[in-house]
mmCIF file with all atom_site columns, C-alpha atoms in Angstrom:
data_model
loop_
_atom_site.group_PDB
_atom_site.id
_atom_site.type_symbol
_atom_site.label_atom_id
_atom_site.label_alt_id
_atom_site.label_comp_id
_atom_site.label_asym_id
_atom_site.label_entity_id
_atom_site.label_seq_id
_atom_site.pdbx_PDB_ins_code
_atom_site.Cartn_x
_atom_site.Cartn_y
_atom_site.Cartn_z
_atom_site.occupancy
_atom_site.B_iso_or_equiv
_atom_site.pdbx_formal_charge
_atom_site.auth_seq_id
_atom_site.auth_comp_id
_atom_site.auth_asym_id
_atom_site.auth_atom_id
_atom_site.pdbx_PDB_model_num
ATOM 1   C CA . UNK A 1 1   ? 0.000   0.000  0.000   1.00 42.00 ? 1   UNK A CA 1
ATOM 2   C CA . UNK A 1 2   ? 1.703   3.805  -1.016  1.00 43.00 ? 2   UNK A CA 1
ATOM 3   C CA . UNK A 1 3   ? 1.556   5.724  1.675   1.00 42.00 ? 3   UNK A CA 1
ATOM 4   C CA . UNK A 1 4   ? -0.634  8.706  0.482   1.00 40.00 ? 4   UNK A CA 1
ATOM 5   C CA . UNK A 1 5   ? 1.614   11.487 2.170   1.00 40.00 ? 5   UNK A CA 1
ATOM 6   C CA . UNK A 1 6   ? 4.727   10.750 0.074   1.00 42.00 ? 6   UNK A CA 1
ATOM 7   C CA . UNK A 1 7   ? 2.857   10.994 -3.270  1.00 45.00 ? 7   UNK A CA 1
ATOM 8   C CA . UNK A 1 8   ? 2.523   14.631 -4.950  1.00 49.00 ? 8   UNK A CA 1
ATOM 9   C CA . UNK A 1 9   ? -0.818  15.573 -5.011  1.00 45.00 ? 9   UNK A CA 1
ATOM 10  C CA . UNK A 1 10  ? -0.697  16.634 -8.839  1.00 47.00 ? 10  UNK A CA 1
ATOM 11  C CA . UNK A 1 11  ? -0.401  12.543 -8.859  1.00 50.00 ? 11  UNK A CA 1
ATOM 12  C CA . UNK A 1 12  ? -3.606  12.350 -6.911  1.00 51.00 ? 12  UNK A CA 1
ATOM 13  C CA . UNK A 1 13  ? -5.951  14.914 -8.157  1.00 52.00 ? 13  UNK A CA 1
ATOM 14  C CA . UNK A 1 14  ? -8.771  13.366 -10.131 1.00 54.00 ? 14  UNK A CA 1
ATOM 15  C CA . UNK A 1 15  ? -9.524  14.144 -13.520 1.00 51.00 ? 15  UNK A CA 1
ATOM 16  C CA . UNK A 1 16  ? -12.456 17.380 -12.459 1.00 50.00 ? 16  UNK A CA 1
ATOM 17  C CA . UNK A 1 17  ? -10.186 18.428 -9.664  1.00 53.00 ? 17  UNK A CA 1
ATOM 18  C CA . UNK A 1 18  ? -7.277  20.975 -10.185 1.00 54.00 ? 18  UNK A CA 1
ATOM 19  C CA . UNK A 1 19  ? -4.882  22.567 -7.659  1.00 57.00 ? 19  UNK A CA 1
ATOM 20  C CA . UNK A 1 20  ? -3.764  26.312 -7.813  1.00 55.00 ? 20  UNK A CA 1
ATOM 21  C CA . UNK A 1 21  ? -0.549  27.316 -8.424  1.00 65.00 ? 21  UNK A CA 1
ATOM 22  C CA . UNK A 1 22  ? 1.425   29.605 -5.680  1.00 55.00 ? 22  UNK A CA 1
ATOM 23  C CA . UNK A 1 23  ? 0.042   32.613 -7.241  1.00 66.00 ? 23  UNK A CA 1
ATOM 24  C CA . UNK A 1 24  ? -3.447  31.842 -7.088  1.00 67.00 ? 24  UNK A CA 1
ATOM 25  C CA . UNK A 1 25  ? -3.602  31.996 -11.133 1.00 76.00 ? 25  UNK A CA 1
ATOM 26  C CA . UNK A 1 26  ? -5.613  29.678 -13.398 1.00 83.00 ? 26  UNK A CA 1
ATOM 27  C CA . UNK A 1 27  ? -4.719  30.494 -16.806 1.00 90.00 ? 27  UNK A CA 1
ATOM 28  C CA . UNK A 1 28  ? -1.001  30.362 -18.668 1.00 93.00 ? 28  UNK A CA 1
ATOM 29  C CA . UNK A 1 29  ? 0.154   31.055 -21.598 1.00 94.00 ? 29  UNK A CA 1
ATOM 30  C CA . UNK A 1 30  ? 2.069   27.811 -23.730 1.00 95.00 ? 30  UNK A CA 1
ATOM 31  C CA . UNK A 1 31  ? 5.426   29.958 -22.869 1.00 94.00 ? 31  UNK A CA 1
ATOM 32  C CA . UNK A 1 32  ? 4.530   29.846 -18.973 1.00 93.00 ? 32  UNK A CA 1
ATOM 33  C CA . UNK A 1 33  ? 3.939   26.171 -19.152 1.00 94.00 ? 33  UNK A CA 1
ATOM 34  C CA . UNK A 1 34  ? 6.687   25.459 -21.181 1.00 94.00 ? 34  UNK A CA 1
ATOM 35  C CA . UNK A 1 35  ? 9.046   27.435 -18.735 1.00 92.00 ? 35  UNK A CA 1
ATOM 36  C CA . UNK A 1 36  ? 6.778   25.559 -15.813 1.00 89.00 ? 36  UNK A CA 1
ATOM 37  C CA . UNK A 1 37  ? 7.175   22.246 -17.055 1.00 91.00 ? 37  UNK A CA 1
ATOM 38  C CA . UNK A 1 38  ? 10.275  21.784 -18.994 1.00 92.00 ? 38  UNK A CA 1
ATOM 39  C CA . UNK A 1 39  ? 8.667   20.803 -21.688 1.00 94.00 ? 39  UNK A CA 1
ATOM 40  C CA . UNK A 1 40  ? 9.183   22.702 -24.867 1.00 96.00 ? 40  UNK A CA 1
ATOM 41  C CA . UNK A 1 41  ? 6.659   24.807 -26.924 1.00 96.00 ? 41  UNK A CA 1
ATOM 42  C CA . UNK A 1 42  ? 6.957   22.433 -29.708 1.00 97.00 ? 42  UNK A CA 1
ATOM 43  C CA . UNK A 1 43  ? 5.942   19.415 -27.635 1.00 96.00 ? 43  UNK A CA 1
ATOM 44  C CA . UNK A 1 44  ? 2.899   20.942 -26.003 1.00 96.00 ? 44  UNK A CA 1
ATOM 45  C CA . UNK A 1 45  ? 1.631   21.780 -29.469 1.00 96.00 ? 45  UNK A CA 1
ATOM 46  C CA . UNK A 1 46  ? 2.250   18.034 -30.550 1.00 96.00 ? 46  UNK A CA 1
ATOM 47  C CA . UNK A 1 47  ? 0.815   16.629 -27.269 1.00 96.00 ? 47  UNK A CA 1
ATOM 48  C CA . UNK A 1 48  ? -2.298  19.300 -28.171 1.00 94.00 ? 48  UNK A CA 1
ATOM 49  C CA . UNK A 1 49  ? -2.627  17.627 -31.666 1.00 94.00 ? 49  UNK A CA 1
ATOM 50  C CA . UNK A 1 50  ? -2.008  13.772 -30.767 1.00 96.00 ? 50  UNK A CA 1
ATOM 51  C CA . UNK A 1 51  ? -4.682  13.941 -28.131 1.00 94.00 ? 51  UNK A CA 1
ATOM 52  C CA . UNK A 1 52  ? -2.447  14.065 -25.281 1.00 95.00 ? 52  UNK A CA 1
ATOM 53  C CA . UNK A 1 53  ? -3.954  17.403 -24.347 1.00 92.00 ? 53  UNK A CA 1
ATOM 54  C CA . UNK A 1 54  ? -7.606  17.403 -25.600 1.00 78.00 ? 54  UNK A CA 1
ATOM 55  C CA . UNK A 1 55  ? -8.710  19.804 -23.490 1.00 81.00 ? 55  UNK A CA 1
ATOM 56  C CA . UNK A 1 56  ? -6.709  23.283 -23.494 1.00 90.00 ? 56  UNK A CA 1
ATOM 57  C CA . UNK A 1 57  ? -8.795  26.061 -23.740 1.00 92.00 ? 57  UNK A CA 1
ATOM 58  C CA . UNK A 1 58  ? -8.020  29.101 -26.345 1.00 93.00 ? 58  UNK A CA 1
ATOM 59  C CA . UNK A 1 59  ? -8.441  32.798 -26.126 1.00 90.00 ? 59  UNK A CA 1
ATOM 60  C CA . UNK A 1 60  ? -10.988 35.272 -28.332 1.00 91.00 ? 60  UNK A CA 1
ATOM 61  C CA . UNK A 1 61  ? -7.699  35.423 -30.587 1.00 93.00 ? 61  UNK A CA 1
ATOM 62  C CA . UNK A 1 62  ? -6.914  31.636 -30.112 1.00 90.00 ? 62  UNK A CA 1
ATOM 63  C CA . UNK A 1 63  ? -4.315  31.221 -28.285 1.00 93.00 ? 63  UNK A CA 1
ATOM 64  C CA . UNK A 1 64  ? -4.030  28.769 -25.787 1.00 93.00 ? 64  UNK A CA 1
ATOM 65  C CA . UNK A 1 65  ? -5.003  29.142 -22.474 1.00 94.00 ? 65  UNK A CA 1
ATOM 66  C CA . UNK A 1 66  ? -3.889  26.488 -19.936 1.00 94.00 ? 66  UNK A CA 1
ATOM 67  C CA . UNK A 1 67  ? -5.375  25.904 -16.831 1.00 92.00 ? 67  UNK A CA 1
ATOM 68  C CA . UNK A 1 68  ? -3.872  24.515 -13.543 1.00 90.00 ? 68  UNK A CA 1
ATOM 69  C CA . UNK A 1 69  ? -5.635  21.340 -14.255 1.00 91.00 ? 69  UNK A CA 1
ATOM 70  C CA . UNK A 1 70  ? -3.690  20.687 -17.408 1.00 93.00 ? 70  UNK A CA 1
ATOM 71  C CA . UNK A 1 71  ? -0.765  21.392 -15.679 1.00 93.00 ? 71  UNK A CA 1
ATOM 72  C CA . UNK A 1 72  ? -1.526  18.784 -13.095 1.00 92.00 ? 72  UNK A CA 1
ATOM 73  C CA . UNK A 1 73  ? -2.343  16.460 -16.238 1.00 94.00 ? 73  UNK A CA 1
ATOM 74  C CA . UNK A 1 74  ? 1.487   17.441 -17.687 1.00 94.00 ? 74  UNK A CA 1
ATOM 75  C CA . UNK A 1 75  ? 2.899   16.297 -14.447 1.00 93.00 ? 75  UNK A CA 1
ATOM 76  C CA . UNK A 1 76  ? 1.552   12.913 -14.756 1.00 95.00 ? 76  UNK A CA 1
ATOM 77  C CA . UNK A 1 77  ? 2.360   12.849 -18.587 1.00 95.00 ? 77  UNK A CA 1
ATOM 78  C CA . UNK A 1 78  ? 5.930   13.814 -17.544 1.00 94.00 ? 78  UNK A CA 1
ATOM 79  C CA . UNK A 1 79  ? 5.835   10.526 -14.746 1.00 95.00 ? 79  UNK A CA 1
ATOM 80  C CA . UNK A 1 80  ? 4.419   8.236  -17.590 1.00 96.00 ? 80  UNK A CA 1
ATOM 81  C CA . UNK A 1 81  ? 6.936   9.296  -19.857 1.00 95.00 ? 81  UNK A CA 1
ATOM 82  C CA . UNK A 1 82  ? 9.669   8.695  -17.105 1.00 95.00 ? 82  UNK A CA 1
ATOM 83  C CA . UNK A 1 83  ? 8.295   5.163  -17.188 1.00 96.00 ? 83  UNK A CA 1
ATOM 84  C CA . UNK A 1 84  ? 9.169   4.505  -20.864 1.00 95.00 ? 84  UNK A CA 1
ATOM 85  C CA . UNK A 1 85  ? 5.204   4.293  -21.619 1.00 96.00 ? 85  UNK A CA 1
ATOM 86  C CA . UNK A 1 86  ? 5.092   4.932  -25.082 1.00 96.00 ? 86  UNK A CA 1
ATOM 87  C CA . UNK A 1 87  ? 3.450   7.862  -26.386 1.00 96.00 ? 87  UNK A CA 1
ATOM 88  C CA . UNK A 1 88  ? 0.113   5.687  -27.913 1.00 96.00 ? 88  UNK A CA 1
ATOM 89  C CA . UNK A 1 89  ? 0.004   4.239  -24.922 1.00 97.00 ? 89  UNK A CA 1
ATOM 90  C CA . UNK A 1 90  ? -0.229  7.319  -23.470 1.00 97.00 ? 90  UNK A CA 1
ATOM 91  C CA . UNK A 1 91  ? -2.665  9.201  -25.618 1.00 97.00 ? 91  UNK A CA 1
ATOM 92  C CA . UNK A 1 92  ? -4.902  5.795  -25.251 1.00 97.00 ? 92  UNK A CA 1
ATOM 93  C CA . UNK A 1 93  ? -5.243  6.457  -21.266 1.00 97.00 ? 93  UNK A CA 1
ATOM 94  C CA . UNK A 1 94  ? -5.960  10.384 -22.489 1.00 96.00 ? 94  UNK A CA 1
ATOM 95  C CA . UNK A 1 95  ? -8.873  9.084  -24.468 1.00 95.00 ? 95  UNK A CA 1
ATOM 96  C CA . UNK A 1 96  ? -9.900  6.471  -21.949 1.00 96.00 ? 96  UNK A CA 1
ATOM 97  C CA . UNK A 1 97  ? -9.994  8.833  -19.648 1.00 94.00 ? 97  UNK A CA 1
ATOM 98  C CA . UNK A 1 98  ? -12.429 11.864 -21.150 1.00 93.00 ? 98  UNK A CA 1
ATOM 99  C CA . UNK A 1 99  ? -14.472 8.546  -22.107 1.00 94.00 ? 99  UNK A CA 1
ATOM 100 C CA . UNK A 1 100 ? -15.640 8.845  -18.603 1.00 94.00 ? 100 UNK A CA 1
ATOM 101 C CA . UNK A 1 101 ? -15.779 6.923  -15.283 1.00 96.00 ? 101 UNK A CA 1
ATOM 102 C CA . UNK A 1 102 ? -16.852 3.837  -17.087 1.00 97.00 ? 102 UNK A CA 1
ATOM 103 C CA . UNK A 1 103 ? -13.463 3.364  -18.858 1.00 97.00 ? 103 UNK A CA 1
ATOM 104 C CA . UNK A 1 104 ? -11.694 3.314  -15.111 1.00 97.00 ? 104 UNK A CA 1
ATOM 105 C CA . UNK A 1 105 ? -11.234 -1.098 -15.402 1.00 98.00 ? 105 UNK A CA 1
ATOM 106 C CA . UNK A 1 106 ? -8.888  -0.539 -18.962 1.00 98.00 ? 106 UNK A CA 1
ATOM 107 C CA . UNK A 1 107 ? -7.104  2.835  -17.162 1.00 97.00 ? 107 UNK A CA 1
ATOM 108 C CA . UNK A 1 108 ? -6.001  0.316  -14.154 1.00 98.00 ? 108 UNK A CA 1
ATOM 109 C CA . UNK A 1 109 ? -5.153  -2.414 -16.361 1.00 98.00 ? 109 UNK A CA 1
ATOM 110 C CA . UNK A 1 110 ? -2.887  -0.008 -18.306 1.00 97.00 ? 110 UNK A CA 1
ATOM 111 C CA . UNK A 1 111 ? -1.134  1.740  -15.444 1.00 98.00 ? 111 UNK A CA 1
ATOM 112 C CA . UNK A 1 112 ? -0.755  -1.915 -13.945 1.00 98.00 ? 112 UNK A CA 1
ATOM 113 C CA . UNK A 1 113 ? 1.028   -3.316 -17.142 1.00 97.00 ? 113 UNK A CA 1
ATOM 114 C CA . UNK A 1 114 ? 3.312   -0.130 -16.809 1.00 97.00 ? 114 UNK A CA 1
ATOM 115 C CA . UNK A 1 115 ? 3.962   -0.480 -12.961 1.00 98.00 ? 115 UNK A CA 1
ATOM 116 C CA . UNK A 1 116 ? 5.183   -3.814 -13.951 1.00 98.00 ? 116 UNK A CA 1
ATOM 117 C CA . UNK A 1 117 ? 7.361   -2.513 -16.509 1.00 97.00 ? 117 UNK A CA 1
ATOM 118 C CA . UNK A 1 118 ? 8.703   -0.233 -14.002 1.00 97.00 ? 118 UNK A CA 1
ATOM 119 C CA . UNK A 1 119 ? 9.324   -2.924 -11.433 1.00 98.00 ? 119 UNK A CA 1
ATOM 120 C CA . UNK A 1 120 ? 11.095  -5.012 -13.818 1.00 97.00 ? 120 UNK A CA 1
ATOM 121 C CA . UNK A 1 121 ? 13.780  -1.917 -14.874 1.00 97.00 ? 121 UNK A CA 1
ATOM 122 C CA . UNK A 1 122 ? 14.099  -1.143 -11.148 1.00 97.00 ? 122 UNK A CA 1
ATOM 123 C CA . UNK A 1 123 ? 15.061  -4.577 -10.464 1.00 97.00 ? 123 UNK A CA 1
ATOM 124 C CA . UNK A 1 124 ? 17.695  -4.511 -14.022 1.00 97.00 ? 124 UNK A CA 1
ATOM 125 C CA . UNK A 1 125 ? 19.206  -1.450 -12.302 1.00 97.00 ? 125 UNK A CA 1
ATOM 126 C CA . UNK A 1 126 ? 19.761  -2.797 -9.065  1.00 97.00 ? 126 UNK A CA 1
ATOM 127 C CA . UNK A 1 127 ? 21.143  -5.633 -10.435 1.00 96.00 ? 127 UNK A CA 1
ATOM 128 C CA . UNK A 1 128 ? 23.553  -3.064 -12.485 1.00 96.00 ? 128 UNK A CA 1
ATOM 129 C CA . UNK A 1 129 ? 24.100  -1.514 -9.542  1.00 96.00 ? 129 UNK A CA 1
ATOM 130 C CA . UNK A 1 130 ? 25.195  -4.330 -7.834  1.00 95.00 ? 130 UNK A CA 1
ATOM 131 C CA . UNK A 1 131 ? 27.445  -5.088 -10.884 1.00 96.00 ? 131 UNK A CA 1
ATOM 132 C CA . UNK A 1 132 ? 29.255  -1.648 -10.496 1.00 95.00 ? 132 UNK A CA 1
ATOM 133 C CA . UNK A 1 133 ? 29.580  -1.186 -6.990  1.00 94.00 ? 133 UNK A CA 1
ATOM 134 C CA . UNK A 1 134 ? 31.689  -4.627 -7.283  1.00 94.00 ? 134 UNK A CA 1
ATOM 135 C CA . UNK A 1 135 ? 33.921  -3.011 -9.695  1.00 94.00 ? 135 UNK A CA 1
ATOM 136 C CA . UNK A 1 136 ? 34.414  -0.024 -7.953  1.00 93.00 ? 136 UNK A CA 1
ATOM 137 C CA . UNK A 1 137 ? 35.304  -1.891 -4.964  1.00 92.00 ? 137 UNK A CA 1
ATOM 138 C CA . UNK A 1 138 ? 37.801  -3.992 -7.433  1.00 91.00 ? 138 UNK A CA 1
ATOM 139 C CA . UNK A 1 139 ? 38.939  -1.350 -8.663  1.00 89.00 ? 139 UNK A CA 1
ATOM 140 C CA . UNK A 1 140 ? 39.117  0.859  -4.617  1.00 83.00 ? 140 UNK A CA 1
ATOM 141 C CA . UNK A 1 141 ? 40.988  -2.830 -3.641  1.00 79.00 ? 141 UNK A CA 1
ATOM 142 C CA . UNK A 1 142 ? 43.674  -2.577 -6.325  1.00 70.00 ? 142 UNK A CA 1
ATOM 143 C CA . UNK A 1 143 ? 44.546  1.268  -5.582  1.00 69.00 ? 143 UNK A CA 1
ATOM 144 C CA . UNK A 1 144 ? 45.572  -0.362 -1.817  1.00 67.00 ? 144 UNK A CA 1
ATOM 145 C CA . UNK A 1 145 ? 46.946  -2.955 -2.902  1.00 58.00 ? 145 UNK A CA 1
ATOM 146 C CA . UNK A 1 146 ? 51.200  -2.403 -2.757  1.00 64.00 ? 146 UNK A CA 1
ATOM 147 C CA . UNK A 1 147 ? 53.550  -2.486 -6.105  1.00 62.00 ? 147 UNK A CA 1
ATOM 148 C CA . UNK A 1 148 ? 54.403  -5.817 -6.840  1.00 61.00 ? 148 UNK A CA 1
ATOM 149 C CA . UNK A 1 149 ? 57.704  -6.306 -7.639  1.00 59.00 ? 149 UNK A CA 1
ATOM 150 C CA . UNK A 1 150 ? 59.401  -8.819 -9.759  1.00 57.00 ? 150 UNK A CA 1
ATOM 151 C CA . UNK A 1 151 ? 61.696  -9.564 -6.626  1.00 52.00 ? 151 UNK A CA 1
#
């Protein structure tokens, strides 16, 4: 069981809820979020036209207007990407997901096939880890070691 007080709460925010930023401001422009989140310009405007984003709002002129909610929704993009979820994957759980409550069964199964994923490359890096930590210490154990001389 996660304990619920180590997750961020962008994590656990349902789809209709959304959590202010510092400011108190519910509205960015695609530079603020791309400044915000890391991500570029570019790959908010892709996410936008894959489906990734469905939901960004636009301006009288048309330009887009994103809300702390879709910020919260970028933050848990940017985790599934960290996973190695591929991007269908990912737009697939975007469209499950404004499908409604009723979808919630196929949304589990999904995030469980990619928890398992993740589980799997945490226990290849340990197992790396393990690997190099010997070497090191072969490596820390040969610096002690004295010259050896042909005597």
């Amino acid at each position: 069981m996660v304990n619920q007080e180590t997750v961020p709460a962008a994590l656990c925010v349902a789809e209709d809820e959304t959590h202010p930023r510092p400011d108190g401001r519910d509205q960015y422009t695609i530079s603020e979020v791309a400044a915000f989140t890391g991500m570029s310009a570019h790959t908010l405007r892709w996410y936008e036209r894959i489906g990734l984003m469905p939901h960004v709002d636009r301006s009288n002129t048309g330009q887009r207007r994103f809300s702390n909610r879709d910020l919260d929704w970028l933050a848990f993009v940017g985790k599934l990407r960290l996973t190695g979820m591929p991007v269908a994957d990912m737009v697939t759980y975007a469209e499950l997901v404004k499908a409604g409550e009723r979808t919630e069964p196929q949304r589990k199964a999904l995030l469980e096939a990619t928890r398992m994923d993740v589980v799997q490359r945490i226990a290849e890096l340990q197992d790396t880890l393990t690997v190099l930590d010997y070497k090191i210490g072969t490596y820390a154990g040969a610096e002690r070691a004295p010259e050896r001389t042909g005597a």
